[in-house]
GROMACS .gro file of C-alpha atoms in nm:
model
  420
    1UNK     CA    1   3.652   8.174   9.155
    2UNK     CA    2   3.871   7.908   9.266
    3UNK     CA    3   3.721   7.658   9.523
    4UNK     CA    4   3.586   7.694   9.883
    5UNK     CA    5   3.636   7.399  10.036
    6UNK     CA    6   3.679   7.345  10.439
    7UNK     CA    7   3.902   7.101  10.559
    8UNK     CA    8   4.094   6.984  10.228
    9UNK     CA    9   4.445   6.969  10.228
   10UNK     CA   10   4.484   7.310  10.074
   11UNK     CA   11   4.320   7.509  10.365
   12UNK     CA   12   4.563   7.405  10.592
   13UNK     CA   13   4.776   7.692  10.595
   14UNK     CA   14   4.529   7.957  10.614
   15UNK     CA   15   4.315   7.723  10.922
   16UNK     CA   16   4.628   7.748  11.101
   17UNK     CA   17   4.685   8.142  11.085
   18UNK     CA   18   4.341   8.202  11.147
   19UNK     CA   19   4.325   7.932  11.471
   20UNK     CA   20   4.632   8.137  11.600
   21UNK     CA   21   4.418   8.443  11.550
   22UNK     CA   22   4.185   8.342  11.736
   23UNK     CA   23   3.926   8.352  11.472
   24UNK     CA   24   3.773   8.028  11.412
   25UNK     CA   25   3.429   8.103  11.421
   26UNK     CA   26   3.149   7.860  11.424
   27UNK     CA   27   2.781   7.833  11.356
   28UNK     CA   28   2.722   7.860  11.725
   29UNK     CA   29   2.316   7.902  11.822
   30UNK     CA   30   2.254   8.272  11.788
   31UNK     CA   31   1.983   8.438  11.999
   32UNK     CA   32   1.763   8.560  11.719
   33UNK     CA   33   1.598   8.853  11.654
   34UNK     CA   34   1.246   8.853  11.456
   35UNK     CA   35   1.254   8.857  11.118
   36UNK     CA   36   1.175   9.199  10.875
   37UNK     CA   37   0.852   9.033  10.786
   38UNK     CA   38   0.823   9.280  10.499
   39UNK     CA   39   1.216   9.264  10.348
   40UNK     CA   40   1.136   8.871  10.406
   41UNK     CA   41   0.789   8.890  10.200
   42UNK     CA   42   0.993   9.101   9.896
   43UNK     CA   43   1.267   8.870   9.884
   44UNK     CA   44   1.032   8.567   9.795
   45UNK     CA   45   0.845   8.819   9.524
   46UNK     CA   46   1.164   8.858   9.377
   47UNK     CA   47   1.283   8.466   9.336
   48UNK     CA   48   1.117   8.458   8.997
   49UNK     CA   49   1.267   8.739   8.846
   50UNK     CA   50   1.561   8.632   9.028
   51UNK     CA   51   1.579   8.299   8.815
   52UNK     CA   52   1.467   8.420   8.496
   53UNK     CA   53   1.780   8.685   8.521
   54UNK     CA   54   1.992   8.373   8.630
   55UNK     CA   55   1.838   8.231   8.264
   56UNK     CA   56   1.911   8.493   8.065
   57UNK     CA   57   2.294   8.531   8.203
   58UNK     CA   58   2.352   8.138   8.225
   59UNK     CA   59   2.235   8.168   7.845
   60UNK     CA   60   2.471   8.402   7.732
   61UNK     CA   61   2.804   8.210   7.727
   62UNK     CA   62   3.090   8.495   7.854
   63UNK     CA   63   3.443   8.243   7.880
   64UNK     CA   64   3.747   8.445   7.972
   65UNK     CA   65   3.898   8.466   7.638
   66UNK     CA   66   3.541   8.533   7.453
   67UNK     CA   67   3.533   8.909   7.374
   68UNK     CA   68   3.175   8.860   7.220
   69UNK     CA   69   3.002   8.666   7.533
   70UNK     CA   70   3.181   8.912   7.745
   71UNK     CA   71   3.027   9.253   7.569
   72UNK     CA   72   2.700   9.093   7.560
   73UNK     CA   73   2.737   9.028   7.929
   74UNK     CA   74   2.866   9.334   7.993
   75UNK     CA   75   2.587   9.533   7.766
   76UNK     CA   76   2.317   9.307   7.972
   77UNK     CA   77   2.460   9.435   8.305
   78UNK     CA   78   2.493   9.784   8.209
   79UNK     CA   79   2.153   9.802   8.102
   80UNK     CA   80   2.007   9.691   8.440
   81UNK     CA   81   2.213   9.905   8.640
   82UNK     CA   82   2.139  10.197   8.469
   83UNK     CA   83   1.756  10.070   8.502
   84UNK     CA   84   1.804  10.081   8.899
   85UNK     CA   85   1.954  10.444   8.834
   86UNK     CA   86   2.346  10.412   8.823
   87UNK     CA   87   2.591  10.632   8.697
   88UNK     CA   88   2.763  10.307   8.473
   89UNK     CA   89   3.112  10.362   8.335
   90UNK     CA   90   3.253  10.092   8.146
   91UNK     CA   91   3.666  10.058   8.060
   92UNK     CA   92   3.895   9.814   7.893
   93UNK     CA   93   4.096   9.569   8.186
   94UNK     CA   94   4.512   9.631   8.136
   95UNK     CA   95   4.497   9.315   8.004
   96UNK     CA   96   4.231   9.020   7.825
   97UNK     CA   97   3.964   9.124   7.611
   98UNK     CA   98   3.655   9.197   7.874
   99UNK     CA   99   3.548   9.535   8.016
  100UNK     CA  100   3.530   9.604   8.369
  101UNK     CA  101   3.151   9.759   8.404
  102UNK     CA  102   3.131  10.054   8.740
  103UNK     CA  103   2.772  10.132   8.850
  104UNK     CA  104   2.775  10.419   9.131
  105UNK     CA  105   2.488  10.503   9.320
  106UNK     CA  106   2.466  10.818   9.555
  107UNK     CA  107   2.203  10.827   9.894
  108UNK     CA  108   2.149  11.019  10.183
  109UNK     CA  109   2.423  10.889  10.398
  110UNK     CA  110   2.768  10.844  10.478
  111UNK     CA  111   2.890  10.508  10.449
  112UNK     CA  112   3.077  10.386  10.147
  113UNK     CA  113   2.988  10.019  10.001
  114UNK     CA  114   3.142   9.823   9.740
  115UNK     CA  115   2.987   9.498   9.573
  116UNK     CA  116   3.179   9.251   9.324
  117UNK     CA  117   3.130   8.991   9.134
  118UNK     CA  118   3.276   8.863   8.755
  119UNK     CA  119   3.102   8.799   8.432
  120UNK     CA  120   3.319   8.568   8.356
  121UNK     CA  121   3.327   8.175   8.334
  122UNK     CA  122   3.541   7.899   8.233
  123UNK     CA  123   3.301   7.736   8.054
  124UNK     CA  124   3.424   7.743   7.663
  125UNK     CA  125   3.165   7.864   7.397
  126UNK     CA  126   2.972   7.569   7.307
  127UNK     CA  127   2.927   7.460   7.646
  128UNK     CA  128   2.529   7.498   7.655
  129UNK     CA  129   2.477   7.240   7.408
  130UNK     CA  130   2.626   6.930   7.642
  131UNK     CA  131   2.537   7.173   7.963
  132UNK     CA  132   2.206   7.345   7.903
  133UNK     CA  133   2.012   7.555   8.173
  134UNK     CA  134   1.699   7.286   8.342
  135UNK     CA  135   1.543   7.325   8.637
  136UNK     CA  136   1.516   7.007   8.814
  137UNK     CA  137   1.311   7.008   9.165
  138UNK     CA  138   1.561   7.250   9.413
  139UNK     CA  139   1.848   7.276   9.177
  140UNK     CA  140   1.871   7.486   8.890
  141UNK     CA  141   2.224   7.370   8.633
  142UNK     CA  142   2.383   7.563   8.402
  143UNK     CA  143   2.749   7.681   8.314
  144UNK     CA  144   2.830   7.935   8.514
  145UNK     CA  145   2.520   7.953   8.693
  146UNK     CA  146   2.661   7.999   9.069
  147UNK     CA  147   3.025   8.106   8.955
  148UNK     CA  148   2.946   8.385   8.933
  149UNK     CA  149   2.603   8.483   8.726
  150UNK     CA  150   2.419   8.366   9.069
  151UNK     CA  151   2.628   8.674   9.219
  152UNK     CA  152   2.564   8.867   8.957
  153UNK     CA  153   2.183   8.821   9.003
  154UNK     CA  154   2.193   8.847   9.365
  155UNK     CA  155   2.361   9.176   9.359
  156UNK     CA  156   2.068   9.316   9.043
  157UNK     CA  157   1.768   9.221   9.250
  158UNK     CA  158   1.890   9.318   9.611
  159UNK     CA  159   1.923   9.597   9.485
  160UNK     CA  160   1.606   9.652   9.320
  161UNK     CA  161   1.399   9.557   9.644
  162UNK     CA  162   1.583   9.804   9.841
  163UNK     CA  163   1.500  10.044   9.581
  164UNK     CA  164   1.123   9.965   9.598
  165UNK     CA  165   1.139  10.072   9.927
  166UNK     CA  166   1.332  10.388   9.854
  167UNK     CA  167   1.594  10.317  10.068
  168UNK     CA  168   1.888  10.513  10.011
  169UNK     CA  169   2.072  10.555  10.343
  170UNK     CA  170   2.433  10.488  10.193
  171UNK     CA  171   2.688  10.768  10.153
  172UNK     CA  172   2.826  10.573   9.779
  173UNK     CA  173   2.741  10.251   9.666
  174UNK     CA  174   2.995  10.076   9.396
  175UNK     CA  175   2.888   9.764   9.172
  176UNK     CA  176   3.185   9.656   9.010
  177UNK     CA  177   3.197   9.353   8.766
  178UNK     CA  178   3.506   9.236   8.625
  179UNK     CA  179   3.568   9.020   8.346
  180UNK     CA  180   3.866   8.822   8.393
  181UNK     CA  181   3.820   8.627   8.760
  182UNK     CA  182   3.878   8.372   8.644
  183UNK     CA  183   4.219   8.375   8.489
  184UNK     CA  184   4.370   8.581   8.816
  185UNK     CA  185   4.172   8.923   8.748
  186UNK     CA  186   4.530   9.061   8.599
  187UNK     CA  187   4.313   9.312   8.387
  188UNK     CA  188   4.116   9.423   8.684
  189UNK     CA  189   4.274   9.322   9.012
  190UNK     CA  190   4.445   9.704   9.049
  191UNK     CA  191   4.131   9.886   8.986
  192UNK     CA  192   3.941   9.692   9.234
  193UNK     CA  193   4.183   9.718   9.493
  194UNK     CA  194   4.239  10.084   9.449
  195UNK     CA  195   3.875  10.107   9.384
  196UNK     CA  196   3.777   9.923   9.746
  197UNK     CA  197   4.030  10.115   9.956
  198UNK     CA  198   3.808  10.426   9.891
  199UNK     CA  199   3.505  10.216  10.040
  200UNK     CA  200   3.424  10.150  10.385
  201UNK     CA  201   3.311   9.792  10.343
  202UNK     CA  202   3.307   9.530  10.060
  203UNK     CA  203   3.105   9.226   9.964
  204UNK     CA  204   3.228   8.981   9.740
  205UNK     CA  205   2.938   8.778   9.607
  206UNK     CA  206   3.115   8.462   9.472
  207UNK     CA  207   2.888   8.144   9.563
  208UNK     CA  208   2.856   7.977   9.896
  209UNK     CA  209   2.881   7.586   9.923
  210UNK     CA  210   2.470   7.465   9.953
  211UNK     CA  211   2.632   7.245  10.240
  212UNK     CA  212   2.712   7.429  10.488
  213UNK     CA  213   2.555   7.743  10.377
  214UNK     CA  214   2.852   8.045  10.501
  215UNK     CA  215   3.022   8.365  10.451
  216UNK     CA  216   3.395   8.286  10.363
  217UNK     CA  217   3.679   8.459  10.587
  218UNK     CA  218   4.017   8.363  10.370
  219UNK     CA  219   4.108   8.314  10.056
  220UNK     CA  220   4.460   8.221   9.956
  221UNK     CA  221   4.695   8.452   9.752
  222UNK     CA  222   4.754   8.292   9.415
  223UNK     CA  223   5.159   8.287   9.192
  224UNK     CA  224   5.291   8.063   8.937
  225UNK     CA  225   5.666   7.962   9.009
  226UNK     CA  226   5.874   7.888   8.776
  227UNK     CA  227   6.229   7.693   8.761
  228UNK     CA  228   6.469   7.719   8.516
  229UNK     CA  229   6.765   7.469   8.477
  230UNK     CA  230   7.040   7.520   8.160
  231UNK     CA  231   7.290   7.267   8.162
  232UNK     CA  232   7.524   7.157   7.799
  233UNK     CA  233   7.393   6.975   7.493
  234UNK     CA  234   7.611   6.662   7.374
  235UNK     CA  235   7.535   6.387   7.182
  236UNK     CA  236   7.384   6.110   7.397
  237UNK     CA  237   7.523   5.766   7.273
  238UNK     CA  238   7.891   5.904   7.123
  239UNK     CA  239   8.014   6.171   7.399
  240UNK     CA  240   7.740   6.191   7.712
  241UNK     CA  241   7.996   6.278   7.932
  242UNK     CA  242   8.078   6.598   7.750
  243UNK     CA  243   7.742   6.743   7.834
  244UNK     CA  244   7.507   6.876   8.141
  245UNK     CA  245   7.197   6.691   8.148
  246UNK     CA  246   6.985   6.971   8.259
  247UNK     CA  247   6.674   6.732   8.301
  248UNK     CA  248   6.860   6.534   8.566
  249UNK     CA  249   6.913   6.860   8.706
  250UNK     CA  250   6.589   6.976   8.732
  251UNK     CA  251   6.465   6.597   8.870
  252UNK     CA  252   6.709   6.673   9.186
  253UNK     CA  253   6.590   7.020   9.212
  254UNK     CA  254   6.242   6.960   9.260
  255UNK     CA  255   6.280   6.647   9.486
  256UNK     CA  256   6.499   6.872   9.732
  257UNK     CA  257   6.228   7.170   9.682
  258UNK     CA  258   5.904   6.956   9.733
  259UNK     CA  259   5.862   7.070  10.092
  260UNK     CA  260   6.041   7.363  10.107
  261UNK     CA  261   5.676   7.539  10.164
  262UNK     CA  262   5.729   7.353  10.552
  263UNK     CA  263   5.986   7.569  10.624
  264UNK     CA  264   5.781   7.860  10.534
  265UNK     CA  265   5.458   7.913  10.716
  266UNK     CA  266   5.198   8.055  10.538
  267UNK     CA  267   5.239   7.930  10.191
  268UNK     CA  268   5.199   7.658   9.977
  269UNK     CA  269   5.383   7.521   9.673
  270UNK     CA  270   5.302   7.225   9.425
  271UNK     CA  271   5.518   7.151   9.170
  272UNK     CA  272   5.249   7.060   8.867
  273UNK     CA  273   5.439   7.091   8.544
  274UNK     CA  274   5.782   7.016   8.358
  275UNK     CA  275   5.942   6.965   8.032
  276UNK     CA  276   6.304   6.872   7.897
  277UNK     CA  277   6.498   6.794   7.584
  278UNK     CA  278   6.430   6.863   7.235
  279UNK     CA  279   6.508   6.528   7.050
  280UNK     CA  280   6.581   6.126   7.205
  281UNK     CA  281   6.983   6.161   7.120
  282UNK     CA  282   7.055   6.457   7.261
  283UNK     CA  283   7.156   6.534   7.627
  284UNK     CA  284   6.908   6.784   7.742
  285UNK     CA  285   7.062   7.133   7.722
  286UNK     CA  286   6.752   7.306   7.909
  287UNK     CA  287   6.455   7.188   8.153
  288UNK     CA  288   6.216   7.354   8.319
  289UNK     CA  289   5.930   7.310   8.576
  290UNK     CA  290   5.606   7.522   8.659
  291UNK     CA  291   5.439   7.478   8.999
  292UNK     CA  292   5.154   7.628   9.164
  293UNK     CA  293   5.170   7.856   9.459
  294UNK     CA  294   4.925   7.966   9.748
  295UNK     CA  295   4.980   8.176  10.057
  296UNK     CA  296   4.768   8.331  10.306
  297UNK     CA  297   5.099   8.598  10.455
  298UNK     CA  298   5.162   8.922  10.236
  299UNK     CA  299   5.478   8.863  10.273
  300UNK     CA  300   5.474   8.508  10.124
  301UNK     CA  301   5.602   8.558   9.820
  302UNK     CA  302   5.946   8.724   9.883
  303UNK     CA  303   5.977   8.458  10.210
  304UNK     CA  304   5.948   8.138   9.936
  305UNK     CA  305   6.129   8.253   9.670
  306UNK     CA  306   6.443   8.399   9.891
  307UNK     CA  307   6.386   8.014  10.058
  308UNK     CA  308   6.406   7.840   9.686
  309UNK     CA  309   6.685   8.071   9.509
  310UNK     CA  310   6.922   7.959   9.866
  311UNK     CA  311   6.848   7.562   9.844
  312UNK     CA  312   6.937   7.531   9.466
  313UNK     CA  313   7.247   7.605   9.548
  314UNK     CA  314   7.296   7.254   9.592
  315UNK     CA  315   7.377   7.086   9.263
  316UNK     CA  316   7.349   6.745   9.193
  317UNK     CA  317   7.492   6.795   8.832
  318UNK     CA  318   7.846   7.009   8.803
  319UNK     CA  319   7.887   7.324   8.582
  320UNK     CA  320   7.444   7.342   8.563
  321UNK     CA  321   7.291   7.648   8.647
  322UNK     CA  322   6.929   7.674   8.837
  323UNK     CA  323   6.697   7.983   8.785
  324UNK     CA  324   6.362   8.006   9.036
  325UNK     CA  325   6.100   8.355   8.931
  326UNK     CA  326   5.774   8.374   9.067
  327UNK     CA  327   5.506   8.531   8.918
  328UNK     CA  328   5.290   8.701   9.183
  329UNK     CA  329   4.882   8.658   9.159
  330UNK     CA  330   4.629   8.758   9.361
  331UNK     CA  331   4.732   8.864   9.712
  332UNK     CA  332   4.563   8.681  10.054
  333UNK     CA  333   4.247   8.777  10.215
  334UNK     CA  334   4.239   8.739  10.577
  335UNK     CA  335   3.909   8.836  10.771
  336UNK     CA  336   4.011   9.152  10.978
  337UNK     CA  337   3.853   9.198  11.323
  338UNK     CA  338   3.608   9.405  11.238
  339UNK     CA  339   3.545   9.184  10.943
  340UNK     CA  340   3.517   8.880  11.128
  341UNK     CA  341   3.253   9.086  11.387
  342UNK     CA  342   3.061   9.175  11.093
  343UNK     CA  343   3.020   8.820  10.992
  344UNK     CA  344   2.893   8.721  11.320
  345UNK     CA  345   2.661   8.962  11.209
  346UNK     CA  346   2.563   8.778  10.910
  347UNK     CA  347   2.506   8.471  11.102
  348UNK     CA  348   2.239   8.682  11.352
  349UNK     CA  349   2.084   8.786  11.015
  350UNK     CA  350   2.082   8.424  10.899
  351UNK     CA  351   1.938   8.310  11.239
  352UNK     CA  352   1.647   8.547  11.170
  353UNK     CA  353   1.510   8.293  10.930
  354UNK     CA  354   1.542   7.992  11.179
  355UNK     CA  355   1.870   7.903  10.916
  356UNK     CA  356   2.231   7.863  11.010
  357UNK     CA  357   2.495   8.044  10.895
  358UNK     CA  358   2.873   7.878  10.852
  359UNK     CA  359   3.139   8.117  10.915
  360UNK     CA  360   3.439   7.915  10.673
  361UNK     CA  361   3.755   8.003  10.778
  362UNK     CA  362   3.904   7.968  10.482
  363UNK     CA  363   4.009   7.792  10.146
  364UNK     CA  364   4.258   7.680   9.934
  365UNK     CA  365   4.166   7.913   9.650
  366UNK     CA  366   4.201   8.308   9.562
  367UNK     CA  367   3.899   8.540   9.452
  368UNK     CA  368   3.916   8.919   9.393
  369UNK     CA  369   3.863   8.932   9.806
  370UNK     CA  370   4.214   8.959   9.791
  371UNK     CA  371   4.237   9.301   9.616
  372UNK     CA  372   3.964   9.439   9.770
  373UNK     CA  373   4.150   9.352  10.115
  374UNK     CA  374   4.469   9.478  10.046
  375UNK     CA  375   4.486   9.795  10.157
  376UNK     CA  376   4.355   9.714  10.474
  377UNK     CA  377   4.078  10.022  10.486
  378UNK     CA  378   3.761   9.808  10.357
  379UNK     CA  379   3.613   9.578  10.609
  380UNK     CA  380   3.554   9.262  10.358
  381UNK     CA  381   3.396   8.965  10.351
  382UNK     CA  382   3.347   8.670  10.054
  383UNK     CA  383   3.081   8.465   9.961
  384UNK     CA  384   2.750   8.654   9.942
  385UNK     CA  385   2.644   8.484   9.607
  386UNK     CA  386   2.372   8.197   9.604
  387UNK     CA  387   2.459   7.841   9.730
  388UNK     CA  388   2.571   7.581   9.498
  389UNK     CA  389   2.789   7.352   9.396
  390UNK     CA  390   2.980   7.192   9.067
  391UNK     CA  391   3.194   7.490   9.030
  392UNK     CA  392   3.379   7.439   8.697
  393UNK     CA  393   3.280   7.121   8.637
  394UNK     CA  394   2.987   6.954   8.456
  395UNK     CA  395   2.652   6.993   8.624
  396UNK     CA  396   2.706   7.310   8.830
  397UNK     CA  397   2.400   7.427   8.982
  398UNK     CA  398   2.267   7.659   9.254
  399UNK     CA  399   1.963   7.579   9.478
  400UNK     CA  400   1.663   7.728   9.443
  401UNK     CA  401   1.575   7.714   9.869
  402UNK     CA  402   1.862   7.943   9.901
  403UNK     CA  403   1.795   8.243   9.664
  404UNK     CA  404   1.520   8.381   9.939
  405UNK     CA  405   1.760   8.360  10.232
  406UNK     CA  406   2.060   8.501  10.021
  407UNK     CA  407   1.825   8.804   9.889
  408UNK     CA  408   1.721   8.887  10.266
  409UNK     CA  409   2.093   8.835  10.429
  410UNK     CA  410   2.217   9.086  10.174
  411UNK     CA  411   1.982   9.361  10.161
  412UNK     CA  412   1.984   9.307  10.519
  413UNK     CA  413   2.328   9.359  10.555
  414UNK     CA  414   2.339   9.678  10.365
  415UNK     CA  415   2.105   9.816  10.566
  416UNK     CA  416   2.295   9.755  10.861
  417UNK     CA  417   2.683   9.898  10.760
  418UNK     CA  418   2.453  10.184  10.635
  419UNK     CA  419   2.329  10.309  10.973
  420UNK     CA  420   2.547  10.584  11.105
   0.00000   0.00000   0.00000
């Protein structure tokens, strides 16, 4: 997961589209309902076994590139799916060295549900030695821990208390976790896409800030672009003139590019890398520049790159020649209607505890919301996991006050897109 944050720079964007929308939402006082005394009272028996599953996944180091933490992650997950009576089925992403582990449960009804969440961290192995699991008064630290094992755990044990009760009033429900979030879900993002069109709703259970609390309602697309510049080689001190200095090429092409992203609404573009020249006496034959890209259009993509190719045109250096590809990530997630109705009924749910709810409009970074969402049939929303904070950085944690309130807004939720 890449990170939620409300009113940083990078949100901009994607606060704009959904103002115009008319779907700013915010933690207004909801009239609310009693709480299910009884779903309330199982939620708080499950917070232990909630936290020693958090243990045992936080403990069990599962980087992106790691096939070994990955299998044992994936061999842990499988094995309590199957004890809450899945049919599991595991495969092999298109690409990295994780497997992508399906649980499918069948009930009584007709609605079609569809959890995720990633095994995955960014955490290299080793991590737990400088980083190990405590408990210290409401916070529980670890690697990983919230991003995205606390999702993980939420989805194992909501689960299991609805169980207990024998509910089963869902047509199909789909657990899907992926191993490569992290890195842009290339190996999985397809599947879950084509995987969530056949559902009628999908929660996405990557952690919620612990301040405010929320359910998340965009998430940018992700690409990489890339800028190529190939001038002529000559030798710098005895003929200079003879070449094409393809660094000074690419200097004026990314000063007349830095805000090209104005001119395109809905997207985003930071030029973060570069590199030129092979040796000090040389004039630079090639240079090149990588920059990061967000949008929060479908469209996006084609828009900025037709909007790039057209103003390096202009040369500052004669007889150079400037290439622009982007490499396309994870597509946006924008909160449909009935998506953005559904979280207000979250936030009723949430209000059932006396606890407010933050509907975030949006952030900066991309999760697998964006699959799920593209095909426009699932009603999604991101965010279900536990609250925390830290995410990818030393000292992540989640908080232990919010594991209760998480359990009960889940379960309560699938009971409710269950009801015919």
């Amino acid at each position: 997961m890449k990170r939620i944050t409300v009113g940083a720079r990078l949100v901009r964007p994607l606060l704009f589209l959904l103002v115009s929308q008319g779907a700013m939402l915010s933690a207004a006082t909801v009239a609310a309902a009693a709480a299910d005394t009884q779903l309330l009272e199982a939620a708080r028996r499950e917070q232990p076994a909630l936290i020693a599953s958090l243990k045992d996944m936080v403990e069990i180091e599962s980087p992106s590139a790691d096939a070994a933490g990955l299998s044992k992650m994936a061999d842990y997950t499988e094995k309590r799916l199957h004890a809450l009576g899945a049919k599991i089925e595991r495969r092999k992403g298109t690409q990295g060295p994780g497997e992508i582990v399906t649980a499918t449960f069948t009930g009584s009804g007709s609605k079609r549900i569809l959890l995720i969440a990633h095994m995955d961290t960014v955490y290299p192995v080793g991590t737990l030695q400088s980083q190990p699991y405590r408990v210290e008064e409401n916070r529980i630290y670890g690697p990983g821990i919230a991003d995205d094992k606390g999702g993980i755990a939420l989805i194992l044990h909501a689960l299991k208390m609805l169980k207990e009760t024998g509910w089963r009033d869902y047509g199909r429900l789909t657990v899907m976790f992926n191993a490569d979030e992290e890195t842009g879900s290339m190996g999985s993002g397809e599947l879950i896409a084509n995987v969530a069109a056949e559902h009628d709703y999908v929660f996405s259970c990557e952690p919620t800030p612990d301040k405010p609390e929320g359910i998340l309602l965009g998430t940018s697309g992700t690409g990489t672009v890339h800028m190529q510049v190939r001038g002529r080689a000559s030798h710098a001190g005895a003929s200079p003139e003879m070449g094409r200095n393809a660094l000074i090429e690419l200097s004026h092409q990314l000063l007349q590019t830095e805000d090209i992203a104005q001119d395109v609404p809905g997207t985003q573009l930071n030029w973060t890398m570069a590199q030129g020249g092979v040796v000090r006496n040389q004039i630079p034959e090639r240079a090149s520049a990588t920059g990061d890209m967000r949008l929060t259009v479908a469209d996006g993509f084609d828009r900025l790159e037709a909007a790039l190719k057209e103003r390096v045109k202009n040369k500052r250096v004669p007889d150079t020649e400037t290439t622009i590809s982007i490499e396309r990530g994870r597509p946006p997630f924008v909160a449909s209607d009935a998506a953005r109705e559904l979280a207000r009924k979250a936030e009723a749910i949430y209000a059932e505890l006396d606890r407010s709810l933050t509907l975030i409009p949006g952030t900066g970074g991309g999760t697998d919301a964006g699959f799920a969402a593209r095909s426009g049939k699932a009603v999604v929303l991101e965010s279900f996991g536990l609250a925390g904070f830290g995410y990818h950085a030393r000292n992540e944690y989640i908080t232990v006050d919010s594991i209760v309130p998480r359990l009960y807004l889940m379960t309560r939720m699938l009971q409710e897109v269950s009801k015919p």
